[in-house]
Amino acid sequence: MYFEERKNKTGKIFYVANERYVDPLTGKKKRASVVYHSNTVRARRQAERELIDKIDLIISKKQGVFKSSTLLTFDDLKRNWFETWKTTVKPQTIKR
C-alpha cells in the first residue's frame, strides 16, 4: 500500500491511499484507491481499512458471479439459456 498527496484545480490538497490486487476473473493486476483529507496516522489507518474492505468487496462480487461448479459444459449453458428464453417468447417462435 502506498500513499500519495495530490492537488486539485483549485489547489486544495488531498491524500490518496492506493493498493494493487489481482483480479480473480482475468488474472490481471488492478488498482484500487481511497481518498482521505487529513494526513494523520489515524486517517491513514482508517483509509487502509476502507481500502482493504473495498478490495474484498470487489473480489467477492466477481467470484460470486462466476462459479465454475454451476455450469460444467457449453451444453449445460445452452440448455439453461433456452429454458429462460422460452418464457419470454411466443410458442410459435419456440417451434421455429
PDB file of C-alpha atoms in Angstrom:
ATOM      1  CA  MET A   1       0.000   0.000   0.000  1.00  0.00           C
ATOM      2  CA  TYR A   2       1.266   3.431  -0.776  1.00  0.00           C
ATOM      3  CA  PHE A   3       0.016   6.944  -0.131  1.00  0.00           C
ATOM      4  CA  GLU A   4       0.052   9.966  -2.445  1.00  0.00           C
ATOM      5  CA  GLU A   5      -0.518  13.662  -1.978  1.00  0.00           C
ATOM      6  CA  ARG A   6      -2.474  15.312  -4.784  1.00  0.00           C
ATOM      7  CA  LYS A   7      -3.791  18.752  -5.621  1.00  0.00           C
ATOM      8  CA  ASN A   8      -6.971  19.556  -7.471  1.00  0.00           C
ATOM      9  CA  LYS A   9      -7.521  22.510  -9.828  1.00  0.00           C
ATOM     10  CA  THR A  10      -8.202  24.955  -7.015  1.00  0.00           C
ATOM     11  CA  GLY A  11      -5.010  23.989  -5.201  1.00  0.00           C
ATOM     12  CA  LYS A  12      -6.683  22.086  -2.366  1.00  0.00           C
ATOM     13  CA  ILE A  13      -4.560  19.186  -1.135  1.00  0.00           C
ATOM     14  CA  PHE A  14      -5.984  15.735  -0.548  1.00  0.00           C
ATOM     15  CA  TYR A  15      -4.448  12.349   0.081  1.00  0.00           C
ATOM     16  CA  VAL A  16      -4.950   9.029  -1.684  1.00  0.00           C
ATOM     17  CA  ALA A  17      -4.257   5.507  -0.455  1.00  0.00           C
ATOM     18  CA  ASN A  18      -3.558   3.077  -3.318  1.00  0.00           C
ATOM     19  CA  GLU A  19      -3.294  -0.686  -3.414  1.00  0.00           C
ATOM     20  CA  ARG A  20      -2.840  -3.201  -6.211  1.00  0.00           C
ATOM     21  CA  TYR A  21      -4.679  -6.517  -6.341  1.00  0.00           C
ATOM     22  CA  VAL A  22      -5.078  -9.395  -8.795  1.00  0.00           C
ATOM     23  CA  ASP A  23      -8.475  -9.651 -10.498  1.00  0.00           C
ATOM     24  CA  PRO A  24      -9.617 -13.268  -9.934  1.00  0.00           C
ATOM     25  CA  LEU A  25     -11.589 -13.330 -13.178  1.00  0.00           C
ATOM     26  CA  THR A  26      -8.885 -12.166 -15.578  1.00  0.00           C
ATOM     27  CA  GLY A  27      -5.690 -12.673 -13.577  1.00  0.00           C
ATOM     28  CA  LYS A  28      -4.605  -9.086 -14.329  1.00  0.00           C
ATOM     29  CA  LYS A  29      -3.325  -6.611 -11.775  1.00  0.00           C
ATOM     30  CA  LYS A  30      -5.706  -3.771 -10.960  1.00  0.00           C
ATOM     31  CA  ARG A  31      -5.561  -0.765  -8.671  1.00  0.00           C
ATOM     32  CA  ALA A  32      -7.996   0.445  -6.037  1.00  0.00           C
ATOM     33  CA  SER A  33      -7.805   3.735  -4.168  1.00  0.00           C
ATOM     34  CA  VAL A  34      -9.452   5.619  -1.317  1.00  0.00           C
ATOM     35  CA  VAL A  35      -9.376   9.390  -0.756  1.00  0.00           C
ATOM     36  CA  TYR A  36      -8.923  10.943   2.677  1.00  0.00           C
ATOM     37  CA  HIS A  37      -8.496  14.587   3.616  1.00  0.00           C
ATOM     38  CA  SER A  38      -6.046  14.773   6.515  1.00  0.00           C
ATOM     39  CA  ASN A  39      -2.572  13.291   6.671  1.00  0.00           C
ATOM     40  CA  THR A  40      -2.663  11.918  10.195  1.00  0.00           C
ATOM     41  CA  VAL A  41      -1.860   8.427  11.408  1.00  0.00           C
ATOM     42  CA  ARG A  42      -5.493   7.884  12.343  1.00  0.00           C
ATOM     43  CA  ALA A  43      -6.714   8.932   8.881  1.00  0.00           C
ATOM     44  CA  ARG A  44      -4.158   6.689   7.183  1.00  0.00           C
ATOM     45  CA  ARG A  45      -5.214   3.679   9.229  1.00  0.00           C
ATOM     46  CA  GLN A  46      -8.879   4.357   8.505  1.00  0.00           C
ATOM     47  CA  ALA A  47      -8.097   4.697   4.785  1.00  0.00           C
ATOM     48  CA  GLU A  48      -6.173   1.428   4.901  1.00  0.00           C
ATOM     49  CA  ARG A  49      -9.127  -0.389   6.492  1.00  0.00           C
ATOM     50  CA  GLU A  50     -11.554   1.100   3.960  1.00  0.00           C
ATOM     51  CA  LEU A  51      -9.257   0.103   1.106  1.00  0.00           C
ATOM     52  CA  ILE A  52      -8.990  -3.495   2.304  1.00  0.00           C
ATOM     53  CA  ASP A  53     -12.790  -3.668   2.643  1.00  0.00           C
ATOM     54  CA  LYS A  54     -13.204  -2.196  -0.839  1.00  0.00           C
ATOM     55  CA  ILE A  55     -10.865  -4.750  -2.425  1.00  0.00           C
ATOM     56  CA  ASP A  56     -12.548  -7.631  -0.555  1.00  0.00           C
ATOM     57  CA  LEU A  57     -15.945  -6.458  -1.788  1.00  0.00           C
ATOM     58  CA  ILE A  58     -14.756  -6.220  -5.403  1.00  0.00           C
ATOM     59  CA  ILE A  59     -13.195  -9.688  -5.326  1.00  0.00           C
ATOM     60  CA  SER A  60     -16.190 -11.307  -3.617  1.00  0.00           C
ATOM     61  CA  LYS A  61     -18.596  -9.816  -6.180  1.00  0.00           C
ATOM     62  CA  LYS A  62     -16.548 -11.158  -9.072  1.00  0.00           C
ATOM     63  CA  GLN A  63     -16.151 -14.587  -7.543  1.00  0.00           C
ATOM     64  CA  GLY A  64     -19.850 -14.769  -6.685  1.00  0.00           C
ATOM     65  CA  VAL A  65     -20.959 -14.072 -10.267  1.00  0.00           C
ATOM     66  CA  PHE A  66     -18.936 -16.800 -11.958  1.00  0.00           C
ATOM     67  CA  LYS A  67     -18.849 -20.136 -10.203  1.00  0.00           C
ATOM     68  CA  SER A  68     -17.287 -22.868 -12.267  1.00  0.00           C
ATOM     69  CA  SER A  69     -19.101 -25.650 -10.422  1.00  0.00           C
ATOM     70  CA  THR A  70     -22.566 -24.475 -11.507  1.00  0.00           C
ATOM     71  CA  LEU A  71     -22.001 -24.836 -15.265  1.00  0.00           C
ATOM     72  CA  LEU A  72     -19.962 -27.798 -16.386  1.00  0.00           C
ATOM     73  CA  THR A  73     -20.216 -27.644 -20.182  1.00  0.00           C
ATOM     74  CA  PHE A  74     -21.393 -25.428 -23.016  1.00  0.00           C
ATOM     75  CA  ASP A  75     -24.395 -27.730 -23.448  1.00  0.00           C
ATOM     76  CA  ASP A  76     -25.484 -27.005 -19.854  1.00  0.00           C
ATOM     77  CA  LEU A  77     -25.192 -23.290 -20.533  1.00  0.00           C
ATOM     78  CA  LYS A  78     -27.213 -23.633 -23.739  1.00  0.00           C
ATOM     79  CA  ARG A  79     -29.992 -25.561 -22.014  1.00  0.00           C
ATOM     80  CA  ASN A  80     -30.199 -23.093 -19.147  1.00  0.00           C
ATOM     81  CA  TRP A  81     -30.376 -20.186 -21.584  1.00  0.00           C
ATOM     82  CA  PHE A  82     -33.096 -21.906 -23.635  1.00  0.00           C
ATOM     83  CA  GLU A  83     -35.246 -22.566 -20.554  1.00  0.00           C
ATOM     84  CA  THR A  84     -35.009 -18.903 -19.578  1.00  0.00           C
ATOM     85  CA  TRP A  85     -35.559 -17.627 -23.125  1.00  0.00           C
ATOM     86  CA  LYS A  86     -38.582 -19.885 -23.637  1.00  0.00           C
ATOM     87  CA  THR A  87     -40.616 -17.936 -21.093  1.00  0.00           C
ATOM     88  CA  THR A  88     -40.159 -14.627 -22.934  1.00  0.00           C
ATOM     89  CA  VAL A  89     -41.321 -15.572 -26.439  1.00  0.00           C
ATOM     90  CA  LYS A  90     -44.417 -16.964 -28.136  1.00  0.00           C
ATOM     91  CA  PRO A  91     -44.885 -20.739 -28.643  1.00  0.00           C
ATOM     92  CA  GLN A  92     -44.580 -20.374 -32.432  1.00  0.00           C
ATOM     93  CA  THR A  93     -41.121 -18.865 -32.029  1.00  0.00           C
ATOM     94  CA  ILE A  94     -40.022 -21.810 -29.895  1.00  0.00           C
ATOM     95  CA  LYS A  95     -41.160 -24.265 -32.588  1.00  0.00           C
ATOM     96  CA  ARG A  96     -39.090 -22.461 -35.193  1.00  0.00           C
TER      97      ARG A  96
END
